[in-house]
Amino acid sequence: MTTSLSPDHAWLREAIDLATRNVAAGGGPFGAVIIRGGEVIATGTNQVTPTLDPTAHAEVVAIRAACQVIGDFRLTGCVLVSSCEPCPLCLSAALWARVDRVVYAADRHDAAAAGFDDREFHELFGRPRETWSLPVHQVSTGEDTTPFSAWLARTDRVDY
């Protein structure tokens, strides 16, 4: 009996394969693909340690590459497929890129078992800021909104 796999399964297998190959190459165990019109338009693997960039997660790398491919910062009509549940950074990037949906294989608990525990970050935004381990607070200068006023005054701005 032959079982037909959904496109999501095939794309997830590709993301998992990217992640596994990245581990063999000395990188982190994360891979992502961006799908548009049923085709892979970009891929990404975790590049945090080789590039010394804490934002170079597989999903972010794939989003950056896909935006270059299509020549737009919006990925409307695209699907982000990841080997693992995206962390809050990657989910935020997916939201800003306006992908249509996100599909992932392993979850945050699987990642934690392998030493990549971002569960605290998933929970952080639900807690009051004064309880965060990273102090985040506003200091007003009296000119806080000047850049926004300059932005709004531009008639040639590209809204996003």
PDB file of C-alpha atoms in Angstrom:
ATOM      1  CA  MET A   1       0.000   0.000   0.000  1.00  0.00           C
ATOM      2  CA  THR A   2       1.421   3.399  -0.999  1.00  0.00           C
ATOM      3  CA  THR A   3       0.726   6.344   1.268  1.00  0.00           C
ATOM      4  CA  SER A   4       0.525   9.739  -0.345  1.00  0.00           C
ATOM      5  CA  LEU A   5       2.171  12.425   1.744  1.00  0.00           C
ATOM      6  CA  SER A   6       0.814  15.949   1.914  1.00  0.00           C
ATOM      7  CA  PRO A   7       2.960  18.780   0.576  1.00  0.00           C
ATOM      8  CA  ASP A   8       3.508  19.843   4.200  1.00  0.00           C
ATOM      9  CA  HIS A   9       5.120  16.462   4.955  1.00  0.00           C
ATOM     10  CA  ALA A  10       7.460  16.749   1.973  1.00  0.00           C
ATOM     11  CA  TRP A  11       8.453  20.302   2.895  1.00  0.00           C
ATOM     12  CA  LEU A  12       8.955  19.311   6.530  1.00  0.00           C
ATOM     13  CA  ARG A  13      11.212  16.469   5.428  1.00  0.00           C
ATOM     14  CA  GLU A  14      13.223  18.970   3.380  1.00  0.00           C
ATOM     15  CA  ALA A  15      13.562  21.282   6.400  1.00  0.00           C
ATOM     16  CA  ILE A  16      14.580  18.341   8.593  1.00  0.00           C
ATOM     17  CA  ASP A  17      17.128  17.238   5.995  1.00  0.00           C
ATOM     18  CA  LEU A  18      18.576  20.766   5.852  1.00  0.00           C
ATOM     19  CA  ALA A  19      18.852  20.794   9.648  1.00  0.00           C
ATOM     20  CA  THR A  20      20.514  17.381   9.748  1.00  0.00           C
ATOM     21  CA  ARG A  21      23.028  18.351   7.043  1.00  0.00           C
ATOM     22  CA  ASN A  22      23.741  21.577   8.941  1.00  0.00           C
ATOM     23  CA  VAL A  23      24.632  19.544  12.038  1.00  0.00           C
ATOM     24  CA  ALA A  24      27.009  17.417   9.940  1.00  0.00           C
ATOM     25  CA  ALA A  25      28.620  20.653   8.721  1.00  0.00           C
ATOM     26  CA  GLY A  26      29.116  21.870  12.305  1.00  0.00           C
ATOM     27  CA  GLY A  27      26.010  24.061  12.587  1.00  0.00           C
ATOM     28  CA  GLY A  28      22.882  24.004  14.697  1.00  0.00           C
ATOM     29  CA  PRO A  29      20.041  21.480  14.247  1.00  0.00           C
ATOM     30  CA  PHE A  30      17.556  23.804  12.592  1.00  0.00           C
ATOM     31  CA  GLY A  31      16.428  24.170   8.983  1.00  0.00           C
ATOM     32  CA  ALA A  32      13.667  26.110   7.244  1.00  0.00           C
ATOM     33  CA  VAL A  33      12.186  26.498   3.783  1.00  0.00           C
ATOM     34  CA  ILE A  34       9.935  29.149   2.298  1.00  0.00           C
ATOM     35  CA  ILE A  35       7.280  27.878  -0.101  1.00  0.00           C
ATOM     36  CA  ARG A  36       5.478  30.001  -2.676  1.00  0.00           C
ATOM     37  CA  GLY A  37       3.121  28.617  -5.279  1.00  0.00           C
ATOM     38  CA  GLY A  38       3.981  25.071  -4.246  1.00  0.00           C
ATOM     39  CA  GLU A  39       7.717  25.586  -4.847  1.00  0.00           C
ATOM     40  CA  VAL A  40      10.651  26.135  -2.507  1.00  0.00           C
ATOM     41  CA  ILE A  41      11.910  29.668  -3.138  1.00  0.00           C
ATOM     42  CA  ALA A  42      14.429  29.879  -0.291  1.00  0.00           C
ATOM     43  CA  THR A  43      16.043  27.830   2.434  1.00  0.00           C
ATOM     44  CA  GLY A  44      17.861  28.591   5.636  1.00  0.00           C
ATOM     45  CA  THR A  45      19.860  26.818   8.279  1.00  0.00           C
ATOM     46  CA  ASN A  46      20.924  27.977  11.703  1.00  0.00           C
ATOM     47  CA  GLN A  47      23.978  30.207  11.237  1.00  0.00           C
ATOM     48  CA  VAL A  48      24.285  31.650  14.750  1.00  0.00           C
ATOM     49  CA  THR A  49      27.733  30.280  15.590  1.00  0.00           C
ATOM     50  CA  PRO A  50      29.472  30.510  12.189  1.00  0.00           C
ATOM     51  CA  THR A  51      28.322  34.106  11.637  1.00  0.00           C
ATOM     52  CA  LEU A  52      28.426  35.184  15.298  1.00  0.00           C
ATOM     53  CA  ASP A  53      24.892  36.512  14.787  1.00  0.00           C
ATOM     54  CA  PRO A  54      22.346  35.594  17.475  1.00  0.00           C
ATOM     55  CA  THR A  55      19.523  36.462  15.037  1.00  0.00           C
ATOM     56  CA  ALA A  56      20.725  34.073  12.308  1.00  0.00           C
ATOM     57  CA  HIS A  57      18.156  31.409  13.101  1.00  0.00           C
ATOM     58  CA  ALA A  58      17.153  29.121  10.233  1.00  0.00           C
ATOM     59  CA  GLU A  59      13.762  30.780   9.824  1.00  0.00           C
ATOM     60  CA  VAL A  60      15.233  34.286   9.769  1.00  0.00           C
ATOM     61  CA  VAL A  61      17.911  33.217   7.273  1.00  0.00           C
ATOM     62  CA  ALA A  62      15.210  31.681   5.044  1.00  0.00           C
ATOM     63  CA  ILE A  63      12.968  34.761   5.342  1.00  0.00           C
ATOM     64  CA  ARG A  64      15.862  37.063   4.400  1.00  0.00           C
ATOM     65  CA  ALA A  65      16.714  34.888   1.392  1.00  0.00           C
ATOM     66  CA  ALA A  66      13.077  34.659   0.242  1.00  0.00           C
ATOM     67  CA  CYS A  67      12.656  38.426   0.418  1.00  0.00           C
ATOM     68  CA  GLN A  68      15.709  38.829  -1.814  1.00  0.00           C
ATOM     69  CA  VAL A  69      14.363  36.245  -4.268  1.00  0.00           C
ATOM     70  CA  ILE A  70      10.997  37.947  -4.681  1.00  0.00           C
ATOM     71  CA  GLY A  71      12.264  41.510  -4.258  1.00  0.00           C
ATOM     72  CA  ASP A  72       9.864  42.436  -1.469  1.00  0.00           C
ATOM     73  CA  PHE A  73       9.915  42.518   2.318  1.00  0.00           C
ATOM     74  CA  ARG A  74       6.439  41.002   2.370  1.00  0.00           C
ATOM     75  CA  LEU A  75       6.099  37.251   1.929  1.00  0.00           C
ATOM     76  CA  THR A  76       2.350  37.222   1.448  1.00  0.00           C
ATOM     77  CA  GLY A  77       1.402  34.011  -0.326  1.00  0.00           C
ATOM     78  CA  CYS A  78       4.288  32.118   1.257  1.00  0.00           C
ATOM     79  CA  VAL A  79       4.529  29.361   3.850  1.00  0.00           C
ATOM     80  CA  LEU A  80       7.356  29.103   6.370  1.00  0.00           C
ATOM     81  CA  VAL A  81       8.221  25.454   7.015  1.00  0.00           C
ATOM     82  CA  SER A  82      10.615  24.730   9.863  1.00  0.00           C
ATOM     83  CA  SER A  83      12.255  21.635  11.264  1.00  0.00           C
ATOM     84  CA  CYS A  84      11.357  22.877  14.744  1.00  0.00           C
ATOM     85  CA  GLU A  85       8.760  25.131  16.354  1.00  0.00           C
ATOM     86  CA  PRO A  86       9.901  28.710  15.738  1.00  0.00           C
ATOM     87  CA  CYS A  87      11.068  30.658  18.760  1.00  0.00           C
ATOM     88  CA  PRO A  88       9.490  34.061  19.512  1.00  0.00           C
ATOM     89  CA  LEU A  89      12.180  35.821  17.419  1.00  0.00           C
ATOM     90  CA  CYS A  90      11.350  33.692  14.398  1.00  0.00           C
ATOM     91  CA  LEU A  91       7.606  33.942  14.947  1.00  0.00           C
ATOM     92  CA  SER A  92       7.959  37.722  15.089  1.00  0.00           C
ATOM     93  CA  ALA A  93       9.959  37.682  11.854  1.00  0.00           C
ATOM     94  CA  ALA A  94       7.253  35.537  10.227  1.00  0.00           C
ATOM     95  CA  LEU A  95       4.589  37.987  11.383  1.00  0.00           C
ATOM     96  CA  TRP A  96       6.538  40.996  10.061  1.00  0.00           C
ATOM     97  CA  ALA A  97       7.145  39.175   6.778  1.00  0.00           C
ATOM     98  CA  ARG A  98       3.420  38.430   6.597  1.00  0.00           C
ATOM     99  CA  VAL A  99       3.746  34.779   5.641  1.00  0.00           C
ATOM    100  CA  ASP A 100       0.412  33.035   5.199  1.00  0.00           C
ATOM    101  CA  ARG A 101       1.179  30.273   7.679  1.00  0.00           C
ATOM    102  CA  VAL A 102       3.891  28.454   9.594  1.00  0.00           C
ATOM    103  CA  VAL A 103       4.356  24.676   9.730  1.00  0.00           C
ATOM    104  CA  TYR A 104       6.881  22.910  11.958  1.00  0.00           C
ATOM    105  CA  ALA A 105       7.973  19.398  12.944  1.00  0.00           C
ATOM    106  CA  ALA A 106       9.664  19.130  16.376  1.00  0.00           C
ATOM    107  CA  ASP A 107       8.315  21.331  19.152  1.00  0.00           C
ATOM    108  CA  ARG A 108       9.874  23.516  21.864  1.00  0.00           C
ATOM    109  CA  HIS A 109      10.049  20.572  24.266  1.00  0.00           C
ATOM    110  CA  ASP A 110      12.000  18.482  21.730  1.00  0.00           C
ATOM    111  CA  ALA A 111      14.398  21.421  21.304  1.00  0.00           C
ATOM    112  CA  ALA A 112      14.796  21.758  25.072  1.00  0.00           C
ATOM    113  CA  ALA A 113      15.673  18.069  25.374  1.00  0.00           C
ATOM    114  CA  ALA A 114      18.516  18.710  22.907  1.00  0.00           C
ATOM    115  CA  GLY A 115      19.819  21.708  24.876  1.00  0.00           C
ATOM    116  CA  PHE A 116      17.968  24.476  23.015  1.00  0.00           C
ATOM    117  CA  ASP A 117      15.514  25.564  25.694  1.00  0.00           C
ATOM    118  CA  ASP A 118      13.633  28.635  24.529  1.00  0.00           C
ATOM    119  CA  ARG A 119      10.505  27.826  26.529  1.00  0.00           C
ATOM    120  CA  GLU A 120      11.319  30.741  28.849  1.00  0.00           C
ATOM    121  CA  PHE A 121      11.210  33.099  25.865  1.00  0.00           C
ATOM    122  CA  HIS A 122       7.823  31.730  24.808  1.00  0.00           C
ATOM    123  CA  GLU A 123       6.514  32.456  28.315  1.00  0.00           C
ATOM    124  CA  LEU A 124       8.322  35.764  28.865  1.00  0.00           C
ATOM    125  CA  PHE A 125       5.932  38.059  27.012  1.00  0.00           C
ATOM    126  CA  GLY A 126       3.011  36.835  29.098  1.00  0.00           C
ATOM    127  CA  ARG A 127       4.678  38.055  32.296  1.00  0.00           C
ATOM    128  CA  PRO A 128       4.875  41.626  33.632  1.00  0.00           C
ATOM    129  CA  ARG A 129       8.077  43.384  32.491  1.00  0.00           C
ATOM    130  CA  GLU A 130       9.193  44.064  36.046  1.00  0.00           C
ATOM    131  CA  THR A 131       9.650  40.294  36.502  1.00  0.00           C
ATOM    132  CA  TRP A 132      11.918  39.883  33.452  1.00  0.00           C
ATOM    133  CA  SER A 133      15.598  39.054  33.978  1.00  0.00           C
ATOM    134  CA  LEU A 134      16.409  41.676  31.320  1.00  0.00           C
ATOM    135  CA  PRO A 135      15.467  45.177  32.489  1.00  0.00           C
ATOM    136  CA  VAL A 136      13.456  46.971  29.797  1.00  0.00           C
ATOM    137  CA  HIS A 137      12.138  50.440  30.519  1.00  0.00           C
ATOM    138  CA  GLN A 138      11.315  53.694  28.760  1.00  0.00           C
ATOM    139  CA  VAL A 139      13.235  56.917  29.329  1.00  0.00           C
ATOM    140  CA  SER A 140      11.589  59.944  27.759  1.00  0.00           C
ATOM    141  CA  THR A 141      13.735  62.567  26.026  1.00  0.00           C
ATOM    142  CA  GLY A 142      10.948  64.976  25.142  1.00  0.00           C
ATOM    143  CA  GLU A 143      11.643  64.235  21.460  1.00  0.00           C
ATOM    144  CA  ASP A 144      10.642  60.585  21.477  1.00  0.00           C
ATOM    145  CA  THR A 145       8.269  60.753  18.511  1.00  0.00           C
ATOM    146  CA  THR A 146      10.370  62.990  16.225  1.00  0.00           C
ATOM    147  CA  PRO A 147      11.397  60.085  13.936  1.00  0.00           C
ATOM    148  CA  PHE A 148       7.746  59.063  13.580  1.00  0.00           C
ATOM    149  CA  SER A 149       6.715  62.601  12.714  1.00  0.00           C
ATOM    150  CA  ALA A 150       9.447  62.703  10.066  1.00  0.00           C
ATOM    151  CA  TRP A 151       8.214  59.347   8.731  1.00  0.00           C
ATOM    152  CA  LEU A 152       4.590  60.458   8.559  1.00  0.00           C
ATOM    153  CA  ALA A 153       5.603  63.672   6.758  1.00  0.00           C
ATOM    154  CA  ARG A 154       7.169  61.710   3.874  1.00  0.00           C
ATOM    155  CA  THR A 155       4.787  61.338   0.957  1.00  0.00           C
ATOM    156  CA  ASP A 156       7.063  58.749  -0.710  1.00  0.00           C
ATOM    157  CA  ARG A 157       7.242  56.326   2.241  1.00  0.00           C
ATOM    158  CA  VAL A 158       6.634  52.615   1.760  1.00  0.00           C
ATOM    159  CA  ASP A 159       4.229  51.596   4.486  1.00  0.00           C
ATOM    160  CA  TYR A 160       4.657  48.247   6.129  1.00  0.00           C
TER     161      TYR A 160
END
